[in-house]
C-alpha positions as a Markdown table, in Angstrom:
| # | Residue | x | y | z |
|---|---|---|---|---|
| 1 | Unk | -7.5 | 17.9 | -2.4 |
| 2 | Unk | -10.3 | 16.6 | -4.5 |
| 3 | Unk | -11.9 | 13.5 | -4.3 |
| 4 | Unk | -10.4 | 12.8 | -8.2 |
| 5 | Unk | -7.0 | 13.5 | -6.9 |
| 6 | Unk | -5.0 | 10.4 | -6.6 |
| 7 | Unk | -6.4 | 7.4 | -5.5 |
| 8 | Unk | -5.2 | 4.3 | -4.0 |
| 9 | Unk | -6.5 | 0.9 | -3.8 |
| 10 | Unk | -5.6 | -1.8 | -1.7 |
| 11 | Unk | -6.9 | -5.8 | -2.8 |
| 12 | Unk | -7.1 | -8.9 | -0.7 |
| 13 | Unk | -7.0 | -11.4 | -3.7 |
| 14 | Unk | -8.5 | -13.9 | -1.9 |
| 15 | Unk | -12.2 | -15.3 | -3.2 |
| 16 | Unk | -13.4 | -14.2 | 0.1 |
| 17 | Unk | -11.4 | -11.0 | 0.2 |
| 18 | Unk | -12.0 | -7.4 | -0.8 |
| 19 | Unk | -10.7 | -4.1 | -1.7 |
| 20 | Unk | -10.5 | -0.7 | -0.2 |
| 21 | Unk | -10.2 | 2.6 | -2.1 |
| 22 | Unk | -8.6 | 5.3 | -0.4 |
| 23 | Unk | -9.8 | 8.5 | -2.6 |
| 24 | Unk | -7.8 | 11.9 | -2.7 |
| 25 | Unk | -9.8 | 13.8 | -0.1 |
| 26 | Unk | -9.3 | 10.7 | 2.2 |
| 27 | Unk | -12.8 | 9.1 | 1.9 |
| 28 | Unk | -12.7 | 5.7 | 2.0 |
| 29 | Unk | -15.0 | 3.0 | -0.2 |
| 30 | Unk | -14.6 | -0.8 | 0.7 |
| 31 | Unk | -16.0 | -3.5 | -1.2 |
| 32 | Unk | -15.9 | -7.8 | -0.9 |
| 33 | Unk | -14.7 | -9.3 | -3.9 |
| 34 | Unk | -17.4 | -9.9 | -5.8 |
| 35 | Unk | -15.8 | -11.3 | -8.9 |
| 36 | Unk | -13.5 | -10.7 | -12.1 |
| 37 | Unk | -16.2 | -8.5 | -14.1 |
| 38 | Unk | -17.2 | -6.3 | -11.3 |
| 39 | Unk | -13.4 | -5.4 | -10.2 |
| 40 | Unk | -12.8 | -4.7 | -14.0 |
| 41 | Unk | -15.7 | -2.4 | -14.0 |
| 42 | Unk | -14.4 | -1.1 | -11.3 |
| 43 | Unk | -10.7 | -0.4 | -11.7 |
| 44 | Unk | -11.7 | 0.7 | -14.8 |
| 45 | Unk | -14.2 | 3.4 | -13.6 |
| 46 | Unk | -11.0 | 4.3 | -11.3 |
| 47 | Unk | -8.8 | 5.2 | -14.3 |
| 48 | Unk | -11.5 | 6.6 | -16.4 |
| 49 | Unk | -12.6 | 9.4 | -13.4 |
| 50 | Unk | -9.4 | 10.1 | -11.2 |
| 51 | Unk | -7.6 | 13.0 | -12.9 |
| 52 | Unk | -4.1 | 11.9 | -11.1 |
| 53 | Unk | -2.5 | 8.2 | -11.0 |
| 54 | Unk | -4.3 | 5.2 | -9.7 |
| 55 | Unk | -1.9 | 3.5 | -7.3 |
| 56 | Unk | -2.8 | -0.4 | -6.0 |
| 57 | Unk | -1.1 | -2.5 | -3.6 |
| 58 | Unk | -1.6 | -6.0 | -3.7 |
| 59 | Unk | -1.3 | -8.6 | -1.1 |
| 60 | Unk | 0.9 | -11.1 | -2.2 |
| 61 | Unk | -0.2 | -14.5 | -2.4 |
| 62 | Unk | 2.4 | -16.8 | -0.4 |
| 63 | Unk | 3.9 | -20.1 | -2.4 |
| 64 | Unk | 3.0 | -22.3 | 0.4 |
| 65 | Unk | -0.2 | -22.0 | 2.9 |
| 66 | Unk | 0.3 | -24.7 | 5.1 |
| 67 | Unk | -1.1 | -28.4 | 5.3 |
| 68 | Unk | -4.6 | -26.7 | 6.4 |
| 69 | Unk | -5.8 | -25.0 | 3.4 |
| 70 | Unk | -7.4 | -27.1 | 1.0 |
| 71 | Unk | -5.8 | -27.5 | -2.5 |
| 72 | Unk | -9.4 | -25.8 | -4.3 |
| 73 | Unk | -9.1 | -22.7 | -2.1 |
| 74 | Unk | -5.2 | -22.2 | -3.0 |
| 75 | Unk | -6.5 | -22.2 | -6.9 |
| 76 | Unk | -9.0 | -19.7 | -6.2 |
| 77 | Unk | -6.1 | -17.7 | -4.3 |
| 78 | Unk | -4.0 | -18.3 | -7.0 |
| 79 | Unk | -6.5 | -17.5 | -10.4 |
| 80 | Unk | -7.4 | -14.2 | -8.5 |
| 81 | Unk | -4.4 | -12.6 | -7.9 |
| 82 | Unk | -3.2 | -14.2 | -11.2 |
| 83 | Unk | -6.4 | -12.2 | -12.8 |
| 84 | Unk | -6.1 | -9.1 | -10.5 |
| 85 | Unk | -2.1 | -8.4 | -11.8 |
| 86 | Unk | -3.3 | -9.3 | -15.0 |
| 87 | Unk | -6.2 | -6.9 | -15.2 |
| 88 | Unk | -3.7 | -3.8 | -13.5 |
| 89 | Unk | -0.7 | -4.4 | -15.7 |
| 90 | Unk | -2.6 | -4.3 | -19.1 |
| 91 | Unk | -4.5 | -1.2 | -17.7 |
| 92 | Unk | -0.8 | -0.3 | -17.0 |
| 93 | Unk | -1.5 | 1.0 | -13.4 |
| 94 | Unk | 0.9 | 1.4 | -10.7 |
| 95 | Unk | 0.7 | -1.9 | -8.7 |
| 96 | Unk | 2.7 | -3.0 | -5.5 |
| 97 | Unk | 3.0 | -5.8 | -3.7 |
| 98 | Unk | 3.1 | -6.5 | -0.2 |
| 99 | Unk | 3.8 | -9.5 | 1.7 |
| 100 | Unk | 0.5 | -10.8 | 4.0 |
| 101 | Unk | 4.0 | -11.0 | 7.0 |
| 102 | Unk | 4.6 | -7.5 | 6.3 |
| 103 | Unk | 1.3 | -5.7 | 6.2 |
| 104 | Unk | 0.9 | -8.0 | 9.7 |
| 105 | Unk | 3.9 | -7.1 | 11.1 |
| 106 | Unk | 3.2 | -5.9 | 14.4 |
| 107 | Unk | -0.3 | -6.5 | 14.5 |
| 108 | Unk | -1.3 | -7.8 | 18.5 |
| 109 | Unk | -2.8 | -11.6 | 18.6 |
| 110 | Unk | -2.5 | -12.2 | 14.7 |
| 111 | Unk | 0.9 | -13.9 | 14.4 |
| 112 | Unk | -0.2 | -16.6 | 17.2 |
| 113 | Unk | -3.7 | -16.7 | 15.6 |
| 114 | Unk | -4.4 | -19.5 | 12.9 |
| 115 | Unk | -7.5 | -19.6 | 10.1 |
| 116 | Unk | -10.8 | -17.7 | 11.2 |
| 117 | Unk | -9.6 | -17.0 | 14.6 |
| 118 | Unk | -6.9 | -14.6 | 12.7 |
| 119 | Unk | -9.4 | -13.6 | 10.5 |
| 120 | Unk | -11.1 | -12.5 | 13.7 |
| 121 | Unk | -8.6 | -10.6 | 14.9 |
| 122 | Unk | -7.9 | -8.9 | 11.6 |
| 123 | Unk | -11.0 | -7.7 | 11.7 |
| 124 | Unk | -11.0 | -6.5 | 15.6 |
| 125 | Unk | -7.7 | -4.3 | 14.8 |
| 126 | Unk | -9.7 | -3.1 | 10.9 |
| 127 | Unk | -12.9 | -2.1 | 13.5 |
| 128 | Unk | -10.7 | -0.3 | 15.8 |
| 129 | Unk | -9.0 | 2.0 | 13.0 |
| 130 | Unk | -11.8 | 2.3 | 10.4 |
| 131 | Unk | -14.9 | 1.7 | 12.7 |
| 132 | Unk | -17.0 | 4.4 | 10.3 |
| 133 | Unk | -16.7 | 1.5 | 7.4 |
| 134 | Unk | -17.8 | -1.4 | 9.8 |
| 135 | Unk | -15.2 | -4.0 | 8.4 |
| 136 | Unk | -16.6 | -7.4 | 7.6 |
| 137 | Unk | -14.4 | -10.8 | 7.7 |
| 138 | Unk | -14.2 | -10.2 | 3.3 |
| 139 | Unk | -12.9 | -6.6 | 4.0 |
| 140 | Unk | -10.9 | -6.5 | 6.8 |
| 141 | Unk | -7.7 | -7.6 | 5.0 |
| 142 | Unk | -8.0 | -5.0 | 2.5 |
| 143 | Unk | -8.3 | -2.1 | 5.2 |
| 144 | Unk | -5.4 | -3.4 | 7.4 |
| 145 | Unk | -3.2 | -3.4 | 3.9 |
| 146 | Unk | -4.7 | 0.2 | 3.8 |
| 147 | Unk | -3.4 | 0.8 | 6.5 |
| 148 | Unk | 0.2 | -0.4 | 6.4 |
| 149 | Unk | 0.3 | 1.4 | 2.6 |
| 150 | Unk | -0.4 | 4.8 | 4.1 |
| 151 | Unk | 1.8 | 4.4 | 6.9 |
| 152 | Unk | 4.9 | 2.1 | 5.6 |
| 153 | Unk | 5.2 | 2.3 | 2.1 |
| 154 | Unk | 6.5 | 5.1 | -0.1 |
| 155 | Unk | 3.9 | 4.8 | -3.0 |
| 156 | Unk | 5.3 | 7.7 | -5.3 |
| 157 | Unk | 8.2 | 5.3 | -7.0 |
């Protein structure tokens, strides 16, 4: 399969978060979330070059965090995946969305784990499976969702 074969790309909406594109010959590309006009530039290289169907899954922001997230980082949250949707359904590309309790599911240490210390451990378990991209707090996420996408979720619908 060619690296322009399909290509999937997984997004951590959050303002820290990242992305992780999965190309058709399995190579792998991970980015931190840099901001709205570079992930434009981005998806829109994506659907320019790959000559099959760009597929994203999206993690899915939850309606309530908790007491311990401050109001300013749930807008940011919020605006990004608001934007990120936005962006992929005027580009009309295949988007899903998963759950951040799904893609976790099963995960040792993060359900117990709260703020950076499950940051932490996301990123323990994304080191373990994709040591070769040395996953950073802002792209952990993204690879874990990777991960769950390639082995959980029928993507062809």
């Amino acid at each position: 399969m060619s690296k322009w074969d399909n290509v999937l790309v997984t997004i951590d909406p959050g303002a820290s978060g990242g992305y992780a594109v999965q190309y058709g010959d399995g190579s792998l590309a991970v980015e931190k979330w840099t901001g709205e006009a570079d992930f434009v530039e981005e998806i829109q290289y994506l659907d320019e070059y790959i000559s099959g169907r760009v597929i994203v899954v999206v993690e899915e922001v939850p309606k309530f965090v908790g007491k311990l997230v401050p109001s300013s980082s749930i807008f940011t949250l919020a605006k990004n995946y608001g934007f990120i949707l936005g962006v992929l359904a005027a580009m009309e590309i295949s988007t899903h969305l998963v759950r951040p309790q799904v893609w976790q599911k099963g995960l040792t240490g993060v359900k117990a784990a709260k703020g950076a210390a499950k940051k932490r451990c996301l990123k323990e378990h994304a080191t373990r499976l994709f040591p070769k991209q040395k996953p950073t707090l802002a792209t952990a996420d993204a690879l874990m969702i990777l991960h769950y996408a390639t082995h959980n979720m029928n993507l062809n619908e």
